[in-house]
Amino acid sequence: MVIAMKSVTTGDKKARTHDLILDTAAKAIRRGGYAGISVADLMKEAGLTHGGFYAHFASRNAMLAEAMDRAASRSAEAIAPKLQQAVTQGKTPFRALVEQYLSDEHLADAEQGCPIAALGSEICRQPDEVRAVAVRQMQSLRDAISRALPDDVKAEQAGVVMATLVGSLQLARAYGDTAEGRSMLAQSCASLLQQFDKVKQ
Amino acid sequence: MVIAMKSVTTGDKKARTHDLILDTAAKAIRRGGYAGISVADLMKEAGLTHGGFYAHFASRNAMLAEAMDRAASRSAEAIAPKLQQAVTQGKTPFRALVEQYLSDEHLADAEQGCPIAALGSEICRQPDEVRAVAVRQMQSLRDAISRALPDDVKAEQAGVVMATLVGSLQLARAYGDTAEGRSMLAQSCASLLQQFDKVKQ
DNA sequence: CATAAAATATGATAATCATCATATTTATTA
DNA sequence: TAATAAATATGATGATTATCATATTTTATG
């Protein structure tokens, strides 16, 4: 009688597939929205067939919830080193964050960017199972902004800054990757820095 | 031989039905997003059957494009008298606009509110036919904000203000109609007024 | 290598979707 | 009121959907 041979580490086959599906889904929801991805298409994009899906997720909604978490993690991982580098070069943490979030790079690459901006207007329509995860990630983003804000700026301002970042990126993307979109980003960037970053630099 | 008896006014039967479908659609897209409404459901909600749809619209996308225009008109019509009243009571046009946009009423009633906030993150994914109309309405909202801004504030700031309004409302709705959502609105409102409305009042 | 277990694939179901062809109803005109 | 035109309803098409049952393959164990 063998008891629990399953490894919790990356050696586990099923866990690796689960991970692959999730990474694919994390990109897909940022590209197409919650409503824009079907189970079959997702599995095909991951190089699998549709039937295996329910061995990994209880439902499509359960997958969407997990995918948002994964998207937020990957997005944070991708940004972290860039922020560090900018701070090393003498920028304030707040300037580093704002300039990165409102960069042309982020504008053009929704699939690897912030999921709050990519899904913003869809969140309130999701079932609680899905919405709750998104709300938790909003708190997390607000905390990160709060930490980056200069000490003399009240922490309550983090919410407004988040709204401005998310709204600016979203509307810039609506313009398409055009001069109008990039100009919108530049103006929001200047405005936020002028308002919250005049102390230093 | 009878030539062109069709009236362009409201007497026309088909035009009234077209109008009814559009008003229904304008609400539906703000409630459920572009992706959240089917042709059959829309017609049922309008009290009609699905088959007649294509006598009124060339395609679902054509309807979505028109529905955004209608939503923007209705939203503007609904807000205008409230703004006027607030200005009459001595508020600056900017304060009136911001307080109305970030009101608890607007938070709770997406179906009759600003379609840019309701559809923000979906716009960039629509076919050009649909997206172009949304972009035009964004310009229109930015112009309205620009007109409301104090004269000493540069007009380029209108874009940032729009992004902050849209982002704040959207994220507040994501929280649900809870204290957290209302608090987010209140903070954004205070922040915008402090930044752009300190001159007067 | 053979057997057991785990993971994935195949295939099916019933629902929903946008769209169109045709029938029926309603309105208009003579 | 009869004939005609306009508007709407009925019904069908083929595609796509989430989900599940079962078969096949892959992996791990003796």
Coordinates of C-alpha atoms (C1' of nucleotides) in Angstrom, one line a residue:
Chain A
M1 CA 0.0 0.0 0.0
V2 CA 1.4 3.3 -1.1
I3 CA 0.5 6.5 0.6
A4 CA 0.7 9.9 -1.0
M5 CA 3.6 9.8 -3.4
K6 CA 2.5 13.1 -5.0
S7 CA 5.1 15.8 -4.9
V8 CA 4.1 19.3 -4.2
T9 CA 7.0 20.6 -6.2
T10 CA 7.4 21.1 -9.9
G11 CA 8.0 17.4 -10.5
D12 CA 4.3 16.7 -10.5
K13 CA 3.0 16.2 -14.0
K14 CA -0.6 17.3 -13.4
A15 CA 0.5 20.3 -11.5
R16 CA 2.7 21.3 -14.4
T17 CA -0.2 21.0 -16.8
H18 CA -2.4 23.0 -14.5
D19 CA 0.3 25.7 -14.5
L20 CA 0.5 25.7 -18.2
I21 CA -3.2 26.1 -18.6
L22 CA -3.2 28.9 -16.0
D23 CA -0.4 30.8 -17.7
T24 CA -2.2 30.5 -21.0
A25 CA -5.5 31.7 -19.4
A26 CA -3.7 34.6 -17.6
K27 CA -2.7 35.9 -21.0
A28 CA -6.0 35.1 -22.7
I29 CA -8.2 37.0 -20.3
R30 CA -5.9 40.1 -20.6
R31 CA -6.1 39.8 -24.3
G32 CA -9.8 39.1 -24.8
G33 CA -11.4 39.8 -21.4
Y34 CA -13.3 37.4 -19.2
A35 CA -15.9 37.0 -21.8
G36 CA -13.5 36.6 -24.7
I37 CA -12.1 33.1 -24.1
S38 CA -13.8 29.8 -24.4
V39 CA -12.7 26.6 -22.6
A40 CA -12.0 24.9 -26.0
D41 CA -9.9 27.8 -27.3
L42 CA -8.0 28.0 -24.1
M43 CA -7.0 24.3 -24.1
K44 CA -6.1 24.5 -27.8
E45 CA -3.8 27.5 -27.1
A46 CA -2.2 25.5 -24.3
G47 CA -1.6 22.6 -26.8
L48 CA -4.2 20.3 -25.2
T49 CA -7.7 19.1 -25.9
H50 CA -10.8 20.4 -24.4
G51 CA -11.9 17.4 -22.5
G52 CA -9.1 17.4 -20.0
F53 CA -10.1 20.8 -18.7
Y54 CA -12.4 19.5 -16.0
A55 CA -9.6 17.4 -14.5
H56 CA -8.0 20.7 -13.6
F57 CA -10.8 23.1 -12.8
A58 CA -14.2 22.7 -11.3
S59 CA -15.7 25.1 -13.7
R60 CA -14.9 27.8 -16.2
N61 CA -15.5 30.4 -13.5
A62 CA -13.1 28.7 -11.2
M63 CA -10.5 28.9 -13.9
L64 CA -11.2 32.6 -14.5
A65 CA -10.7 33.3 -10.8
E66 CA -7.4 31.5 -10.7
A67 CA -6.3 33.1 -14.0
M68 CA -6.7 36.6 -12.5
D69 CA -4.5 35.7 -9.6
R70 CA -1.9 34.3 -12.0
A71 CA -2.1 37.3 -14.2
A72 CA -1.5 39.6 -11.3
S73 CA 1.5 37.6 -10.1
R74 CA 3.1 37.4 -13.5
S75 CA 2.5 41.1 -14.1
A76 CA 4.1 42.0 -10.7
E77 CA 7.0 39.7 -11.4
A78 CA 7.6 41.4 -14.8
I79 CA 7.6 44.9 -13.4
A80 CA 9.6 44.4 -10.2
P81 CA 13.1 44.3 -11.7
K82 CA 12.3 47.3 -13.9
L83 CA 11.2 49.3 -10.9
Q84 CA 14.3 48.3 -9.0
Q85 CA 16.6 49.3 -11.8
A86 CA 14.9 52.7 -12.1
V87 CA 15.2 53.3 -8.4
T88 CA 18.9 52.4 -8.5
Q89 CA 19.3 55.0 -11.2
G90 CA 18.0 57.6 -8.8
K91 CA 14.3 57.8 -9.5
T92 CA 11.8 57.9 -6.7
P93 CA 9.8 54.7 -6.3
F94 CA 6.7 56.6 -7.2
R95 CA 8.1 58.0 -10.4
A96 CA 9.5 54.6 -11.3
L97 CA 6.1 53.0 -10.8
V98 CA 4.1 55.7 -12.7
E99 CA 6.5 55.8 -15.6
Q100 CA 6.5 52.1 -16.0
Y101 CA 2.7 51.7 -15.7
L102 CA 2.1 54.5 -18.2
S103 CA 4.8 53.4 -20.6
D104 CA 4.3 52.8 -24.3
E105 CA 5.4 49.3 -23.7
H106 CA 2.6 48.7 -21.3
L107 CA 0.2 50.3 -23.7
A108 CA 1.1 47.9 -26.5
D109 CA 1.3 44.7 -24.5
A110 CA -1.9 44.2 -22.6
E111 CA -1.4 40.4 -22.6
Q112 CA 1.5 40.7 -20.2
G113 CA 0.3 43.8 -18.4
C114 CA -1.8 44.8 -15.5
P115 CA -5.0 42.7 -15.4
I116 CA -7.0 45.4 -13.5
A117 CA -6.6 47.7 -16.5
A118 CA -7.3 44.9 -18.9
L119 CA -10.5 43.8 -17.2
G120 CA -11.6 46.9 -15.3
S121 CA -15.1 47.4 -16.6
E122 CA -15.9 43.7 -16.6
I123 CA -15.1 43.0 -12.9
C124 CA -18.4 44.2 -11.5
R125 CA -20.3 41.8 -13.7
Q126 CA -18.6 38.7 -12.7
P127 CA -20.0 36.1 -10.2
D128 CA -18.7 36.6 -6.7
E129 CA -16.2 33.7 -7.1
V130 CA -14.5 35.6 -9.9
R131 CA -15.0 39.1 -8.7
A132 CA -13.6 38.5 -5.2
V133 CA -10.2 37.6 -6.6
A134 CA -10.1 40.7 -8.7
V135 CA -11.0 42.9 -5.7
R136 CA -8.2 41.3 -3.7
Q137 CA -5.8 42.1 -6.5
M138 CA -7.0 45.7 -6.5
Q139 CA -6.2 46.0 -2.9
S140 CA -2.8 44.6 -3.6
L141 CA -2.1 47.1 -6.4
R142 CA -3.3 49.9 -4.1
D143 CA -1.0 48.8 -1.4
A144 CA 1.9 48.8 -3.8
I145 CA 1.1 52.3 -4.9
S146 CA 0.7 53.3 -1.3
R147 CA 4.2 52.1 -0.5
A148 CA 5.6 54.0 -3.5
L149 CA 4.0 57.3 -2.6
P150 CA 6.2 59.9 -0.9
D151 CA 5.8 59.8 2.9
D152 CA 4.3 63.3 3.1
V153 CA 1.4 62.2 0.8
K154 CA -1.6 60.8 2.6
A155 CA -2.1 57.1 2.1
E156 CA -5.7 57.7 1.1
Q157 CA -4.4 59.1 -2.2
A158 CA -3.4 55.6 -3.3
G159 CA -6.9 54.9 -4.5
V160 CA -7.1 57.9 -6.7
V161 CA -3.7 57.2 -8.2
M162 CA -4.7 53.7 -8.9
A163 CA -7.9 54.9 -10.6
T164 CA -5.9 57.4 -12.7
L165 CA -3.3 54.8 -13.8
V166 CA -6.0 52.2 -14.7
G167 CA -8.3 54.7 -16.4
S168 CA -5.4 56.3 -18.4
L169 CA -4.1 53.0 -19.7
Q170 CA -7.5 51.7 -20.6
L171 CA -8.6 54.8 -22.5
A172 CA -5.2 55.1 -24.2
R173 CA -5.7 51.5 -25.4
A174 CA -9.2 52.4 -26.7
Y175 CA -7.5 55.0 -29.0
G176 CA -5.5 52.2 -30.4
D177 CA -1.7 52.2 -30.3
T178 CA -1.7 55.6 -31.9
A179 CA -0.2 59.0 -31.2
E180 CA -3.4 59.9 -29.4
G181 CA -3.1 57.0 -27.0
R182 CA 0.6 57.7 -26.3
S183 CA -0.2 61.4 -25.7
M184 CA -2.9 60.5 -23.2
L185 CA -0.4 58.4 -21.3
A186 CA 2.2 61.1 -21.4
Q187 CA -0.2 63.7 -20.0
S188 CA -1.4 61.5 -17.2
C189 CA 2.2 60.7 -16.3
A190 CA 3.1 64.3 -16.2
S191 CA 0.1 65.2 -14.1
L192 CA 0.6 62.5 -11.5
L193 CA 4.3 63.3 -11.1
Q194 CA 3.6 67.0 -10.9
Q195 CA 1.0 66.3 -8.2
F196 CA 2.8 63.7 -6.1
D197 CA 6.5 63.8 -7.0
K198 CA 7.5 67.4 -6.9
V199 CA 9.3 67.0 -3.6
K200 CA 12.3 65.2 -5.1
Q201 CA 14.1 65.2 -8.4
Chain B
M1 CA -47.5 56.0 -58.2
V2 CA -46.6 57.2 -54.8
I3 CA -43.2 58.5 -54.0
A4 CA -41.6 58.6 -50.6
M5 CA -44.4 58.9 -48.1
K6 CA -42.1 58.1 -45.2
S7 CA -42.0 60.6 -42.5
V8 CA -38.7 61.4 -40.9
T9 CA -40.5 62.5 -37.7
T10 CA -41.6 60.3 -34.8
G11 CA -44.8 59.3 -36.7
D12 CA -42.9 56.6 -38.5
K13 CA -43.6 53.2 -37.1
K14 CA -40.4 51.5 -38.1
A15 CA -38.3 54.4 -36.8
R16 CA -40.1 54.2 -33.4
T17 CA -39.3 50.5 -33.2
H18 CA -35.7 51.1 -34.1
D19 CA -35.6 53.7 -31.4
L20 CA -37.1 51.3 -28.9
I21 CA -34.5 48.6 -29.7
L22 CA -31.7 51.2 -29.5
D23 CA -32.8 52.5 -26.1
T24 CA -33.1 48.9 -24.8
A25 CA -29.6 48.2 -26.2
A26 CA -28.1 51.3 -24.8
K27 CA -29.2 50.1 -21.4
A28 CA -28.2 46.5 -22.0
I29 CA -24.6 47.2 -23.0
R30 CA -24.1 49.4 -19.9
R31 CA -25.5 46.6 -17.8
G32 CA -23.8 43.6 -19.3
G33 CA -21.0 45.0 -21.5
Y34 CA -20.6 44.6 -25.3
A35 CA -20.2 40.9 -24.9
G36 CA -23.1 40.5 -22.4
I37 CA -26.1 40.9 -24.6
S38 CA -27.4 38.6 -27.3
V39 CA -29.6 39.6 -30.2
A40 CA -32.4 37.4 -29.0
D41 CA -32.3 38.6 -25.4
L42 CA -32.2 42.2 -26.6
M43 CA -35.3 41.8 -28.8
K44 CA -37.1 40.0 -26.0
E45 CA -36.3 42.8 -23.6
A46 CA -37.7 45.3 -26.1
G47 CA -40.9 43.2 -26.3
L48 CA -40.2 41.9 -29.8
T49 CA -39.1 38.6 -31.4
H50 CA -35.6 37.9 -32.6
G51 CA -36.3 37.7 -36.3
G52 CA -37.2 41.3 -36.8
F53 CA -33.8 42.4 -35.7
Y54 CA -32.2 42.4 -39.2
A55 CA -34.9 44.6 -40.6
H56 CA -33.4 47.3 -38.3
F57 CA -29.7 46.6 -38.2
A58 CA -27.2 45.2 -40.7
S59 CA -25.5 43.2 -38.0
R60 CA -25.0 42.8 -34.3
N61 CA -21.9 45.0 -34.5
A62 CA -23.9 47.8 -36.3
M63 CA -26.3 47.7 -33.4
L64 CA -23.5 47.9 -30.8
A65 CA -22.1 50.9 -32.5
E66 CA -25.4 52.7 -32.6
A67 CA -26.2 51.6 -29.0
M68 CA -23.0 53.3 -27.7
D69 CA -24.0 56.6 -29.4
R70 CA -27.5 56.3 -27.9
A71 CA -26.1 55.5 -24.5
A72 CA -23.9 58.6 -24.6
S73 CA -26.8 60.8 -25.6
R74 CA -29.1 59.5 -23.0
S75 CA -26.4 59.8 -20.3
A76 CA -25.7 63.4 -21.3
E77 CA -29.4 64.3 -21.4
A78 CA -29.8 62.8 -17.9
I79 CA -26.9 64.7 -16.4
A80 CA -27.4 68.1 -18.0
P81 CA -30.2 69.4 -15.9
K82 CA -28.5 68.3 -12.7
L83 CA -25.4 70.2 -13.7
Q84 CA -27.3 73.3 -14.5
Q85 CA -29.1 73.2 -11.1
A86 CA -25.8 72.8 -9.3
V87 CA -24.3 75.7 -11.1
T88 CA -27.3 77.8 -10.3
Q89 CA -26.8 77.0 -6.7
G90 CA -23.3 78.5 -6.9
K91 CA -21.1 75.6 -7.6
T92 CA -18.4 75.8 -10.3
P93 CA -19.1 73.9 -13.5
F94 CA -16.1 71.7 -12.7
R95 CA -17.3 70.9 -9.2
A96 CA -20.8 70.2 -10.4
L97 CA -19.5 67.7 -13.1
V98 CA -17.1 65.9 -10.8
E99 CA -19.6 65.6 -7.9
Q100 CA -22.2 64.3 -10.2
Y101 CA -20.0 61.8 -12.0
L102 CA -18.6 60.4 -8.8
S103 CA -22.0 60.3 -7.0
D104 CA -23.4 57.3 -5.2
E105 CA -26.3 57.5 -7.6
H106 CA -24.0 57.0 -10.6
L107 CA -22.2 54.3 -8.8
A108 CA -25.4 52.3 -8.3
D109 CA -27.0 52.9 -11.7
A110 CA -24.6 51.8 -14.4
E111 CA -27.5 51.1 -16.8
Q112 CA -28.3 54.8 -17.1
G113 CA -24.8 56.1 -16.5
C114 CA -21.7 56.9 -18.5
P115 CA -21.0 54.2 -21.2
I116 CA -17.3 54.9 -21.2
A117 CA -17.0 53.8 -17.6
A118 CA -19.3 50.9 -18.2
L119 CA -17.4 49.6 -21.3
G120 CA -13.9 51.0 -20.8
S121 CA -11.8 47.9 -20.9
E122 CA -13.8 46.3 -23.7
I123 CA -13.4 49.2 -26.2
C124 CA -10.0 48.3 -27.4
R125 CA -11.2 44.8 -28.3
Q126 CA -14.1 45.8 -30.5
P127 CA -14.0 45.8 -34.3
D128 CA -13.3 49.2 -35.8
E129 CA -17.0 49.7 -36.6
V130 CA -17.8 49.6 -32.9
R131 CA -14.6 51.0 -31.5
A132 CA -14.7 54.2 -33.6
V133 CA -18.0 55.3 -32.1
A134 CA -16.7 54.8 -28.6
V135 CA -13.6 56.8 -29.3
R136 CA -15.7 59.6 -30.7
Q137 CA -17.7 59.6 -27.5
M138 CA -14.5 59.7 -25.5
Q139 CA -13.5 62.9 -27.3
S140 CA -16.9 64.3 -26.6
L141 CA -16.6 63.6 -22.9
R142 CA -13.1 65.1 -22.8
D143 CA -14.5 68.2 -24.5
A144 CA -17.2 68.5 -21.9
I145 CA -14.6 68.2 -19.1
S146 CA -12.4 70.7 -20.9
R147 CA -15.2 73.2 -21.0
A148 CA -15.9 72.7 -17.3
L149 CA -12.3 73.1 -16.2
P150 CA -11.3 76.5 -14.7
D151 CA -9.8 78.8 -17.3
D152 CA -6.4 78.8 -15.6
V153 CA -6.1 75.1 -15.9
K154 CA -4.5 73.9 -19.1
A155 CA -6.8 72.1 -21.5
E156 CA -4.5 69.1 -21.7
Q157 CA -5.5 68.2 -18.2
A158 CA -9.0 67.2 -19.5
G159 CA -7.6 63.8 -20.5
V160 CA -6.2 63.0 -17.1
V161 CA -9.4 64.1 -15.4
M162 CA -11.4 61.9 -17.7
A163 CA -9.2 58.9 -16.9
T164 CA -9.5 59.6 -13.2
L165 CA -13.3 59.9 -13.4
V166 CA -13.7 56.7 -15.5
G167 CA -11.2 54.7 -13.5
S168 CA -12.6 55.7 -10.1
L169 CA -16.2 54.8 -11.1
Q170 CA -15.2 51.5 -12.6
L171 CA -13.1 50.4 -9.7
A172 CA -15.7 51.6 -7.2
R173 CA -18.2 49.4 -9.0
A174 CA -15.9 46.5 -8.8
Y175 CA -16.0 46.7 -5.0
G176 CA -19.7 46.4 -5.3
D177 CA -22.1 49.0 -4.0
T178 CA -20.4 48.9 -0.6
A179 CA -18.7 51.3 1.8
E180 CA -15.4 50.6 0.1
G181 CA -16.8 51.7 -3.3
R182 CA -18.4 54.8 -2.0
S183 CA -15.2 55.7 -0.1
M184 CA -13.2 55.3 -3.2
L185 CA -15.5 57.8 -5.0
A186 CA -15.3 60.3 -2.2
Q187 CA -11.5 60.3 -2.1
S188 CA -11.3 60.7 -5.9
C189 CA -13.8 63.5 -5.7
A190 CA -11.9 65.3 -3.0
S191 CA -8.6 64.9 -4.8
L192 CA -9.9 66.2 -8.1
L193 CA -11.5 69.2 -6.5
Q194 CA -8.5 70.0 -4.4
Q195 CA -6.3 69.9 -7.5
F196 CA -8.4 71.7 -10.0
D197 CA -11.0 73.7 -8.1
K198 CA -9.2 75.5 -5.3
V199 CA -9.5 78.8 -7.0
K200 CA -13.1 79.3 -6.3
Q201 CA -15.5 78.4 -3.5
Chain C
dC1 C1' 8.7 -6.2 -18.7
dA2 C1' 3.9 -6.3 -16.9
dT3 C1' 0.5 -4.2 -14.2
dA4 C1' -1.8 -0.5 -11.9
dA5 C1' -2.8 4.2 -11.7
dA6 C1' -2.8 8.7 -13.4
dA7 C1' -3.4 12.0 -17.0
dT8 C1' -5.1 13.3 -21.3
dA9 C1' -8.0 12.6 -25.5
dT10 C1' -12.3 11.4 -28.0
dG11 C1' -16.8 12.0 -28.6
dA12 C1' -21.4 13.3 -27.2
dT13 C1' -25.2 16.4 -25.2
dA14 C1' -28.1 20.1 -24.8
dA15 C1' -28.0 25.0 -24.8
dT16 C1' -27.2 29.3 -27.0
dC17 C1' -25.6 32.0 -30.7
dA18 C1' -25.9 35.3 -35.2
dT19 C1' -28.1 35.2 -39.2
dC20 C1' -31.5 34.5 -42.9
dA21 C1' -35.8 32.9 -45.6
dT22 C1' -40.4 32.9 -45.4
dA23 C1' -45.0 33.5 -43.3
dT24 C1' -48.1 36.4 -40.9
dT25 C1' -49.8 40.4 -39.2
dT26 C1' -50.6 45.4 -39.2
dA27 C1' -51.0 49.7 -41.5
dT28 C1' -52.0 52.4 -45.6
dT29 C1' -54.2 53.6 -49.7
dA30 C1' -57.8 53.5 -53.1
Chain D
dT1 C1' -64.1 47.7 -47.5
dA2 C1' -60.5 45.6 -50.8
dA3 C1' -55.9 45.7 -52.2
dT4 C1' -51.3 46.7 -51.4
dA5 C1' -47.3 47.7 -48.9
dA6 C1' -44.7 47.7 -44.7
dA7 C1' -43.5 45.7 -40.3
dT8 C1' -43.0 42.0 -37.5
dA9 C1' -43.1 36.9 -36.2
dT10 C1' -42.1 32.0 -37.0
dG11 C1' -39.0 28.7 -37.9
dA12 C1' -34.7 26.9 -39.5
dT13 C1' -29.4 26.8 -40.2
dG14 C1' -24.9 25.8 -38.9
dA15 C1' -21.5 27.3 -35.6
dT16 C1' -20.1 27.6 -30.9
dT17 C1' -20.7 26.9 -26.1
dA18 C1' -19.9 24.5 -21.1
dT19 C1' -19.9 20.3 -19.4
dC20 C1' -19.6 15.2 -18.8
dA21 C1' -18.8 10.1 -19.8
dT22 C1' -15.8 7.1 -21.6
dA23 C1' -11.6 5.5 -24.1
dT24 C1' -6.8 5.9 -24.8
dT25 C1' -2.4 7.0 -23.7
dT26 C1' 1.3 8.0 -20.6
dT27 C1' 3.7 7.3 -16.3
dA28 C1' 4.9 4.9 -12.2
dT29 C1' 5.4 0.6 -9.7
dG30 C1' 6.1 -4.4 -8.8

